[in-house]
mmCIF file of C-alpha atoms in Angstrom:
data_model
loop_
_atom_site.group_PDB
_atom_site.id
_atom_site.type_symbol
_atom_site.label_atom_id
_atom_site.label_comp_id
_atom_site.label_asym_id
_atom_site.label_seq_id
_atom_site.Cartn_x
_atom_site.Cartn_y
_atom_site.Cartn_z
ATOM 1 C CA UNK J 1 11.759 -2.338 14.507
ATOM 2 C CA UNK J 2 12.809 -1.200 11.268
ATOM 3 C CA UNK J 3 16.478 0.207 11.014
ATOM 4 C CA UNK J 4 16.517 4.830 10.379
ATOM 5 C CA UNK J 5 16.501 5.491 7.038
ATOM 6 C CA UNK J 6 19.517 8.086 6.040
ATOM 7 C CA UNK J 7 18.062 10.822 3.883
ATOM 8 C CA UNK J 8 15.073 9.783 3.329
ATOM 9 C CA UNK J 9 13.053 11.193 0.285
ATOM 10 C CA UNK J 10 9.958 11.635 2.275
ATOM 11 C CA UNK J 11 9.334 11.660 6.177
ATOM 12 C CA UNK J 12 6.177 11.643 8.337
ATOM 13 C CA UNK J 13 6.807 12.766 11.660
ATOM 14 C CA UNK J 14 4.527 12.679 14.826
ATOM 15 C CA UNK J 15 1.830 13.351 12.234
ATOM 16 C CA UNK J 16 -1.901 13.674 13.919
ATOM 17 C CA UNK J 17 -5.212 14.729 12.156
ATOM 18 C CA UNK J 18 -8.312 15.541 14.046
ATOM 19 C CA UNK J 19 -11.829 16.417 12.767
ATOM 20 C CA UNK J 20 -13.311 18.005 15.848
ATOM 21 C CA UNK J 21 -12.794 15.912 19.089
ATOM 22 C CA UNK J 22 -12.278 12.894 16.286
ATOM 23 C CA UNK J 23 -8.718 11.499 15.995
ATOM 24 C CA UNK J 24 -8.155 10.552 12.627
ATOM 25 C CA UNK J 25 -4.496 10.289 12.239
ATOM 26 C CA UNK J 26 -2.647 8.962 15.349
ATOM 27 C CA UNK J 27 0.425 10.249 16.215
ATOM 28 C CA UNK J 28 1.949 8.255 12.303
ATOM 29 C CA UNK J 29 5.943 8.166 11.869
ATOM 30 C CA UNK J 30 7.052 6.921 8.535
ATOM 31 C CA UNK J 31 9.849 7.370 6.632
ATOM 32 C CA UNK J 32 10.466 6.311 2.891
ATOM 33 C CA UNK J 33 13.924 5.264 1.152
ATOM 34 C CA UNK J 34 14.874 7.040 -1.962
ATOM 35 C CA UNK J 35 13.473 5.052 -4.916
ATOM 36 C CA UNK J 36 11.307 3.221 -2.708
ATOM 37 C CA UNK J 37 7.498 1.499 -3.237
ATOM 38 C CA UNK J 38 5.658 2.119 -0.452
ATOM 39 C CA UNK J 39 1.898 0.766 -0.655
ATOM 40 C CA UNK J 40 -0.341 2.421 2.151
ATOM 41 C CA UNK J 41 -2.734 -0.651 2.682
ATOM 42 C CA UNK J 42 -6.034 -1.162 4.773
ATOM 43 C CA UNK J 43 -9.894 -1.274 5.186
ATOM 44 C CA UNK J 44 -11.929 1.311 4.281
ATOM 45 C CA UNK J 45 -11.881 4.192 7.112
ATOM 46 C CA UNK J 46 -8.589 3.048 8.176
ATOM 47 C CA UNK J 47 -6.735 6.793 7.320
ATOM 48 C CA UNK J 48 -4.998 5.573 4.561
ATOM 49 C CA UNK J 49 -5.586 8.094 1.602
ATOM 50 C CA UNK J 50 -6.209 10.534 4.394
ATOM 51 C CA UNK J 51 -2.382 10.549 4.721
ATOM 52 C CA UNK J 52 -2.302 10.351 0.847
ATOM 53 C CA UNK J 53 -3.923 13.374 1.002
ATOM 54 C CA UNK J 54 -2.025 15.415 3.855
ATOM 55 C CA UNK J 55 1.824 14.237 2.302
ATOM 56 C CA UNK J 56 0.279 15.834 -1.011
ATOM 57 C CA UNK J 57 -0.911 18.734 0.824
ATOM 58 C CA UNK J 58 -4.501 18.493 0.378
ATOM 59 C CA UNK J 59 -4.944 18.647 3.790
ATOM 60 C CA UNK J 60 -3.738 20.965 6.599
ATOM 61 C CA UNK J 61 -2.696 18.890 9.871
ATOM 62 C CA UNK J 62 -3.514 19.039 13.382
ATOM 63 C CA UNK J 63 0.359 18.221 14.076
ATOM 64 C CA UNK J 64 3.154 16.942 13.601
ATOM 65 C CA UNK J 65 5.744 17.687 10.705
ATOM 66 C CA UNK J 66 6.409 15.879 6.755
ATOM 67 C CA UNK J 67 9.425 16.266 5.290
ATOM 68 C CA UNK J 68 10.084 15.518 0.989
ATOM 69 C CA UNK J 69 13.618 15.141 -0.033
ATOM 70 C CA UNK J 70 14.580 16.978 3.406
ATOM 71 C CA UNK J 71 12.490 20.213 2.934
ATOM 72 C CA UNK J 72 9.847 20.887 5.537
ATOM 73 C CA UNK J 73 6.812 21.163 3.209
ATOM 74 C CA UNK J 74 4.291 20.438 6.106
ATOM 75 C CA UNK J 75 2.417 23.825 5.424
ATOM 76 C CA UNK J 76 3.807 24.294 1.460
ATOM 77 C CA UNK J 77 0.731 24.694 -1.305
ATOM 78 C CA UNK J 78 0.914 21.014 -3.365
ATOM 79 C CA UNK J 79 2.020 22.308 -6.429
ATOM 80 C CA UNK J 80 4.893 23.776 -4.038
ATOM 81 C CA UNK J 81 6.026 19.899 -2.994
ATOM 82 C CA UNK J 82 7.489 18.274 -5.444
ATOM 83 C CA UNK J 83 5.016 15.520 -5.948
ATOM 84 C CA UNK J 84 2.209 14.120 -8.746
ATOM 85 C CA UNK J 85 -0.747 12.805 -8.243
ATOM 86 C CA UNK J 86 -2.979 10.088 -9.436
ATOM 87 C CA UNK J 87 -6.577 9.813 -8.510
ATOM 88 C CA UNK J 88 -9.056 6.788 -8.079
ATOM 89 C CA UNK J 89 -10.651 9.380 -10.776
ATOM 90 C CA UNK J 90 -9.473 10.194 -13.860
ATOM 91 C CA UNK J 91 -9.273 13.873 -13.416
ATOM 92 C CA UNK J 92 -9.373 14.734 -17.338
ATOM 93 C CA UNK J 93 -10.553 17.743 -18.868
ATOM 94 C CA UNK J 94 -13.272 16.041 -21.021
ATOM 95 C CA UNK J 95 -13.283 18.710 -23.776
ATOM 96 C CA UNK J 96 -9.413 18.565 -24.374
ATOM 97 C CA UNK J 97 -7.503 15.979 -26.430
ATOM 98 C CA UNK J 98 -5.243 13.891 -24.600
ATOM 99 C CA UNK J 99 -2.232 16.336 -25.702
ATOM 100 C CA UNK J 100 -3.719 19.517 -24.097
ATOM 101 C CA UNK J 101 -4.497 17.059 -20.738
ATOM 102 C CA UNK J 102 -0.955 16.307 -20.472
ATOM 103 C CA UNK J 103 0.324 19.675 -21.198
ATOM 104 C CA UNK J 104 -2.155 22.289 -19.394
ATOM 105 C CA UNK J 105 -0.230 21.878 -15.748
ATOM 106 C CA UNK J 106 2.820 22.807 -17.392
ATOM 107 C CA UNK J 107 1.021 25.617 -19.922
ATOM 108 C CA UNK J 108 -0.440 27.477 -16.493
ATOM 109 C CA UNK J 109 3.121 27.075 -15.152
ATOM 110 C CA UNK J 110 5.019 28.638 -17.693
ATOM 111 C CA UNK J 111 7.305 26.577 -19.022
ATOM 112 C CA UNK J 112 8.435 27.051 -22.609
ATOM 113 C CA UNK J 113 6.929 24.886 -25.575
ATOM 114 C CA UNK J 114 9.177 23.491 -26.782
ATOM 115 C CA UNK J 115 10.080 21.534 -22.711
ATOM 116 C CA UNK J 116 6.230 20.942 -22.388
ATOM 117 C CA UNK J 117 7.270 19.075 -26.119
ATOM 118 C CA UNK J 118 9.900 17.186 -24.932
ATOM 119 C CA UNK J 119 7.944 16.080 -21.827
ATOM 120 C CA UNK J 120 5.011 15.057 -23.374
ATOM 121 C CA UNK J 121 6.693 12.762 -26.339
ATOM 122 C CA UNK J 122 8.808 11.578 -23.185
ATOM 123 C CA UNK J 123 5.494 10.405 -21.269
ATOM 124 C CA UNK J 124 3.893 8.887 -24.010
ATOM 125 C CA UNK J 125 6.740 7.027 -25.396
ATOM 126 C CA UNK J 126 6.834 5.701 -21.634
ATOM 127 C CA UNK J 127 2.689 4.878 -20.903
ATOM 128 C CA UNK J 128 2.409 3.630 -25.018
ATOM 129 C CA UNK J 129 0.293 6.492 -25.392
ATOM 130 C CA UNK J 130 1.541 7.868 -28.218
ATOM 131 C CA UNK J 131 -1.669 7.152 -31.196
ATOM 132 C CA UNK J 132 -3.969 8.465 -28.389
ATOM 133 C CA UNK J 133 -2.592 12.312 -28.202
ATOM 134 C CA UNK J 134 -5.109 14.054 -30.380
ATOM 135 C CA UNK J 135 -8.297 11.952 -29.146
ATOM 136 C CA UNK J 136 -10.045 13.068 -26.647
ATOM 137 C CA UNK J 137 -11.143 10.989 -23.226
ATOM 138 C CA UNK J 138 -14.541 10.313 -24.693
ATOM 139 C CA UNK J 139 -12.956 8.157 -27.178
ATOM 140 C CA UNK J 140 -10.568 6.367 -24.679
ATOM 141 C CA UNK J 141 -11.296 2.882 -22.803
ATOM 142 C CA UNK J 142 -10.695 2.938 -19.171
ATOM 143 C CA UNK J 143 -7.448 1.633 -19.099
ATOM 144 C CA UNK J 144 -6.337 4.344 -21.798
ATOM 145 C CA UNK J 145 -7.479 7.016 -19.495
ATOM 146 C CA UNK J 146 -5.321 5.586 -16.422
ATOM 147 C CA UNK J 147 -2.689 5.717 -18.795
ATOM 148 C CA UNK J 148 -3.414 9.290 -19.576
ATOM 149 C CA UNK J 149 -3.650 10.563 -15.667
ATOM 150 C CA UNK J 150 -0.846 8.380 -14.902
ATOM 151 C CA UNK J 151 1.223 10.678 -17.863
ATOM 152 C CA UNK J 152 -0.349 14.141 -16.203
ATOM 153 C CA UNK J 153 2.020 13.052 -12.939
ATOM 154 C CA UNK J 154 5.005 11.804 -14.950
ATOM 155 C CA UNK J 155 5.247 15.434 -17.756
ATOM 156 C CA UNK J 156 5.571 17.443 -14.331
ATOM 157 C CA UNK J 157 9.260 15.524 -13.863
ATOM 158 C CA UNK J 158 8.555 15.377 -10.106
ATOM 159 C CA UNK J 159 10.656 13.812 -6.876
ATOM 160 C CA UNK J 160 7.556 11.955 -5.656
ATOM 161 C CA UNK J 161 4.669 9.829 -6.965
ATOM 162 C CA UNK J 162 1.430 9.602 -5.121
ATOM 163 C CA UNK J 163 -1.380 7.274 -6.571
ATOM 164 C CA UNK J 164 -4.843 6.732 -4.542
ATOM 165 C CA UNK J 165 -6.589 3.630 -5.212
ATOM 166 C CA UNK J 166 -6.060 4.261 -8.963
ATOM 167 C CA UNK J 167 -6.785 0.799 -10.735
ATOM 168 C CA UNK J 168 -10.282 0.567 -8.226
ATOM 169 C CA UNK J 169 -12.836 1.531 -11.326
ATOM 170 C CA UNK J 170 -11.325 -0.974 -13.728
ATOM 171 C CA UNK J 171 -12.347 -4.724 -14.194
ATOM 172 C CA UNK J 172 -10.041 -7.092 -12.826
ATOM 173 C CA UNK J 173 -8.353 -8.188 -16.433
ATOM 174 C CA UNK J 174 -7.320 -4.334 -16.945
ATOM 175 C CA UNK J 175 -6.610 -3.847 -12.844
ATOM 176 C CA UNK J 176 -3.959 -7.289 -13.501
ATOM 177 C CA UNK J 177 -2.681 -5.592 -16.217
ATOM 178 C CA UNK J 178 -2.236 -2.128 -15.178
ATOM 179 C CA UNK J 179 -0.447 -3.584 -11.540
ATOM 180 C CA UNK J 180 2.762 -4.602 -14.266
ATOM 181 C CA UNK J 181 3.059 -1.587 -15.865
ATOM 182 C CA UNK J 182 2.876 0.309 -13.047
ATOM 183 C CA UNK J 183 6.050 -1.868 -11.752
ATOM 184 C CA UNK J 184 7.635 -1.410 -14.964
ATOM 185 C CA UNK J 185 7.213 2.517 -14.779
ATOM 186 C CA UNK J 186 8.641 2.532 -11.340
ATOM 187 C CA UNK J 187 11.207 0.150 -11.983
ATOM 188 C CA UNK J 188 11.980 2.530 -15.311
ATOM 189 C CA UNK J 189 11.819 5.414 -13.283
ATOM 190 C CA UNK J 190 13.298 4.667 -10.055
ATOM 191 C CA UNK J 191 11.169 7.203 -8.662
ATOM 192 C CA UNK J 192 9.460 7.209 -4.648
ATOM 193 C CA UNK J 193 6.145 6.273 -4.702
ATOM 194 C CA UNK J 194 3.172 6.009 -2.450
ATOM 195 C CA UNK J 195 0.244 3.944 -3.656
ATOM 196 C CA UNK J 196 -3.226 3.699 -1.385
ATOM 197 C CA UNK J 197 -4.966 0.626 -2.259
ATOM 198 C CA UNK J 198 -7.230 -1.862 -0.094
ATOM 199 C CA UNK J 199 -6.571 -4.831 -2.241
ATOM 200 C CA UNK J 200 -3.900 -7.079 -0.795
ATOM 201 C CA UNK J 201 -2.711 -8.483 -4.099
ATOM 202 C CA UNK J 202 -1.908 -5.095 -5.523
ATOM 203 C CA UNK J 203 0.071 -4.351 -2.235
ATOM 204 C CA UNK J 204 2.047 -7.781 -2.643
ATOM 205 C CA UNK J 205 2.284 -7.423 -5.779
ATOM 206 C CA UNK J 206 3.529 -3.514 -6.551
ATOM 207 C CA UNK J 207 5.626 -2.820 -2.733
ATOM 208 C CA UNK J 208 8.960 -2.933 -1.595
ATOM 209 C CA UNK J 209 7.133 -2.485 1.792
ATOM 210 C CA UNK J 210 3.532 -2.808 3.250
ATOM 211 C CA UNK J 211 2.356 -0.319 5.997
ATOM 212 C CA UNK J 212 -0.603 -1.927 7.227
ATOM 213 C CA UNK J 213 -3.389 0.692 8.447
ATOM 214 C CA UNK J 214 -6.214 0.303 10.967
ATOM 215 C CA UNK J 215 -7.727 2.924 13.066
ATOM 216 C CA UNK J 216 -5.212 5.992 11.698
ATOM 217 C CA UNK J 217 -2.510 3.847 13.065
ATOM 218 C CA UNK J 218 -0.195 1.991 11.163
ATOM 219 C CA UNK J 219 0.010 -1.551 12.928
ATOM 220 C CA UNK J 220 2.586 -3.209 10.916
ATOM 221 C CA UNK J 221 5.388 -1.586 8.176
ATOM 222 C CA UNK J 222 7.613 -3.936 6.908
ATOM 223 C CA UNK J 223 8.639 -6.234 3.280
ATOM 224 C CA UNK J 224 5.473 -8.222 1.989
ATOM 225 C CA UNK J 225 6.839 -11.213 2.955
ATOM 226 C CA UNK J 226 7.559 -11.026 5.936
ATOM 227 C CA UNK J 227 4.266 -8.712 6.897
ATOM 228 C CA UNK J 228 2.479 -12.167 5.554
ATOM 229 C CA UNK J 229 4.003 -14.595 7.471
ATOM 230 C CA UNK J 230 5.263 -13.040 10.678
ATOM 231 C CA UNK J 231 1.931 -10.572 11.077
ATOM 232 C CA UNK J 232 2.394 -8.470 14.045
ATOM 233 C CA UNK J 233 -0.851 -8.850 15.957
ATOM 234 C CA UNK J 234 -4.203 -10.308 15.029
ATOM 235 C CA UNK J 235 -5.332 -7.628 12.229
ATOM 236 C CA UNK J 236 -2.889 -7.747 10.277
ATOM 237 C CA UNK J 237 -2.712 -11.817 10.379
ATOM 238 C CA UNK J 238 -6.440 -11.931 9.164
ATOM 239 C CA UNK J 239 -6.551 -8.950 6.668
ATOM 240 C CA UNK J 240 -3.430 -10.614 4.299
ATOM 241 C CA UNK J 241 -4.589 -13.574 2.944
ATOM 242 C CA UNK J 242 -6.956 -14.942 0.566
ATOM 243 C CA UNK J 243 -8.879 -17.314 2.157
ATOM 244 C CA UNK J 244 -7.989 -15.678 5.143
ATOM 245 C CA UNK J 245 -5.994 -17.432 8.010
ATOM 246 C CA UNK J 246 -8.111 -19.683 10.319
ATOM 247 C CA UNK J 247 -8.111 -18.437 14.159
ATOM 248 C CA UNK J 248 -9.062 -21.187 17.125
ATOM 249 C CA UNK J 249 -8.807 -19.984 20.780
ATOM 250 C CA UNK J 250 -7.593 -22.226 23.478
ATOM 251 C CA UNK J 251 -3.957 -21.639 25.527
ATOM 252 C CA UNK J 252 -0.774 -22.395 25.397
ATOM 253 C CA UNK J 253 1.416 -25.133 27.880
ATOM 254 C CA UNK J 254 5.268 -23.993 28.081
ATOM 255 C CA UNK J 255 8.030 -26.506 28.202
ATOM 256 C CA UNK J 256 10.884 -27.215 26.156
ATOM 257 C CA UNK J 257 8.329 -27.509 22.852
ATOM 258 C CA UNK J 258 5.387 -24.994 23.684
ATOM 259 C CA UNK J 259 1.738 -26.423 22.893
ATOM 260 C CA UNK J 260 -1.267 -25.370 21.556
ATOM 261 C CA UNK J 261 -4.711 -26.500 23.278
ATOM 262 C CA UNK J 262 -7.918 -26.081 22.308
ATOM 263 C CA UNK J 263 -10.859 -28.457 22.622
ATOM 264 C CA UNK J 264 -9.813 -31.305 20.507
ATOM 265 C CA UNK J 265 -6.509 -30.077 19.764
ATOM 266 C CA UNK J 266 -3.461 -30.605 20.964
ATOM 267 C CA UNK J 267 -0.460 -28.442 18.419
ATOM 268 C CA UNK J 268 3.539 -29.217 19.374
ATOM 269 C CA UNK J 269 4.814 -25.453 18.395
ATOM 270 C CA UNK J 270 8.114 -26.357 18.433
ATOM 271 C CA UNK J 271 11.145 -24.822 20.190
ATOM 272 C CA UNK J 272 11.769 -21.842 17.369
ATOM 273 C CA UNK J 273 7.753 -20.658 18.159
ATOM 274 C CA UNK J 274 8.902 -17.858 22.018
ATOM 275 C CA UNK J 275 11.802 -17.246 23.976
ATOM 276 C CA UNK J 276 10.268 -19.561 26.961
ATOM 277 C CA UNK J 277 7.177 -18.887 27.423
ATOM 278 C CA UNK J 278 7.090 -14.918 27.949
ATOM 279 C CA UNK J 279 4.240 -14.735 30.692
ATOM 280 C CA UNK J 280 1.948 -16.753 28.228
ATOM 281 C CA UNK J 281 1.959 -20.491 29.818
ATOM 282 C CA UNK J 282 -1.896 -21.221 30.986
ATOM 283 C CA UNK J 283 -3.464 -18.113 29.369
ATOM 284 C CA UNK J 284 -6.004 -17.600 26.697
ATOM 285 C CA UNK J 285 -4.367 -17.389 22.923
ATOM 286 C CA UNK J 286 -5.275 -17.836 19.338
ATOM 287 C CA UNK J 287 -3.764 -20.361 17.221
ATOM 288 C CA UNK J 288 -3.418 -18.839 13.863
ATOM 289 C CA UNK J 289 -3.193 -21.129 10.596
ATOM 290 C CA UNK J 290 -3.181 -20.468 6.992
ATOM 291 C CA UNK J 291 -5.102 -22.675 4.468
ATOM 292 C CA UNK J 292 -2.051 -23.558 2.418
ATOM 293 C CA UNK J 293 -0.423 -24.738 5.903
ATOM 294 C CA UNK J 294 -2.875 -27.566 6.131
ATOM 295 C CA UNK J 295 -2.830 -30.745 4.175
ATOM 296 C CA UNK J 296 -3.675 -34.132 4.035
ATOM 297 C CA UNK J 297 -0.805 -36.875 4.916
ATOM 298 C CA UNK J 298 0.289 -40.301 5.922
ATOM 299 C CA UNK J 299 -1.119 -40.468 9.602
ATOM 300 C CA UNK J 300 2.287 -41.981 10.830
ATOM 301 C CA UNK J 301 4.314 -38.767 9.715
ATOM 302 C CA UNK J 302 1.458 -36.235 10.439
ATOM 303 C CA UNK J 303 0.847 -33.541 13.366
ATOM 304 C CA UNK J 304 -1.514 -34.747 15.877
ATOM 305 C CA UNK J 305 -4.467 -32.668 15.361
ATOM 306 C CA UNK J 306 -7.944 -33.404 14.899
ATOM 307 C CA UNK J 307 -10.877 -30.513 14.841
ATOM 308 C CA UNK J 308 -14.585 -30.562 13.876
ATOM 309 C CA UNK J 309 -14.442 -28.285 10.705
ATOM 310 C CA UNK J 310 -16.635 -27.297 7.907
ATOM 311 C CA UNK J 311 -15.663 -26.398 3.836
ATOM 312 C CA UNK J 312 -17.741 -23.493 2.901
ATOM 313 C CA UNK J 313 -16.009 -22.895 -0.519
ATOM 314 C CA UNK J 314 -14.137 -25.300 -2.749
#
């Protein structure tokens, strides 16, 4: 279990969501360090901008309480919470240059001209926006108009960035791309920031921590690392991983070394893999293997372990 997080700049407590007799959100706990890069990752379905959606407000909960830099917010109006948000969707007035995009928020708001200024040379100096403020996004590539709703977060000078799935409608050149500057900003910035994706290399790539989501529930919340090689349960194992880790059923025989069995195979674990044999000795478990941890060796030196296998993709 991860150790409490003093002051944290945004807390999830006991939060549940429910659609009718439907539980959507489960009951989630989560708190996020000051500064920190939290990436909300999971299958489609699995709640994850869901709770995007209720931390930013754009959904009421069934219970439970959230908490941004210590104020209760759980029933504030967004623009009320302190945070910015950027959709999978670019969210741009089409019939306004880039300028006015960046600058109506703060126009409606009331602050004076000559902040909204500041703010907006700020921002664009930042996102390398700067030729693009008098074109409008007709006349912007994809990437440009990321940039641009990326910039509508940053000129509101908020505590707390949320982004939901926002590189999905770009090719994968422009998503690679956009995945380093988005570090960069947040490494510039040092501001908290929750990012919903369902690509595992964004995750790895962009978080300080992973919190793995499946059924509203979040089955795993820890550093990349060690969420890819010390998975929790069985999801999480097989969703990290590209190919994806190899599962064979058999048991497991304690002793000093605990092995692996399976028809065929016979798999020395070693004395580091349980604490005895917890209960497990004789019972049905999956052996779980990574492609990278297999190679080819000098029989004398190798594992003993033979299996009937096929290579689908080279």
């Amino acid at each position: 279990m991860a150790a409490a997080i003093a002051n944290p700049s945004v807390s999830i407590q006991d939060l549940s969501l429910n659609f009718g007799v439907m539980s959507v959100l489960k009951t989630l706990n989560l708190d996020v360090a000051e500064g920190e890069f939290i990436v909300l990752l999971g299958p489609s379905g699995c709640g994850k901008s869901t709770l995007l959606n209720c931390i930013a407000g754009l959904l009421d909960i069934s219970d439970g309480r959230i908490f941004i830099k210590g104020k209760n917010v759980t029933w504030e109006e967004p623009k009320d919470r302190g945070i910015g948000m950027v959709f999978q969707s670019y969210a741009l007035y089409p019939q306004m240059t880039v300028e006015k995009n960046l600058s109506f928020g703060l126009r409606v708001a009331g602050v004076p001209k000559d902040e909204i200024a500041k703010r907006i040379a700020r921002a664009a100096e930042i996102l390398q926006i700067e030729p693009l403020l008098q074109r409008k996004p007709s006349a912007l590539s994809g990437g440009q108009r990321q940039r641009v709703a990326i910039g509508r977060a940053l000129v509101r000078d908020v505590d707390v960035f949320l982004f939901d799935e926002p590189l999905s409608n770009l090719d994968a050149k422009l998503r690679s791309e956009l995945r380093v500057e988005i570090k960069l900003l947040h490494r510039r910035l040092q501001n908290t920031m929750i990012y919903v994706t369902h690509d595992q290399i964004e995750a790895m790539t962009l978080a300080d921590r992973i919190a793995v989501m499946k059924g509203g529930v979040i089955q795993q919340l820890d550093a990349p690392q060690t969420i890819y090689n010390r998975p929790v349960n069985r999801f999480v194992a097989g969703f990290l991983g590209s190919p994806a880790m190899n599962f064979i059923k058999g048991q497991l025989e304690a002793g000093d070394a605990p092995v692996f069995k399976a028809d065929g195979i016979s798999v020395p674990l070693g004395r580091y893999a349980f604490d005895g044999d917890n209960g497990r000795a004789g019972k049905p478990c999956v052996f779980g293997i990574r492609p990278e941890h297999i190679a080819l060796g000098d029989a004398a030196k190798a594992m003993p372990f033979t299996a009937e296998s096929t290579v689908e993709i080279v």
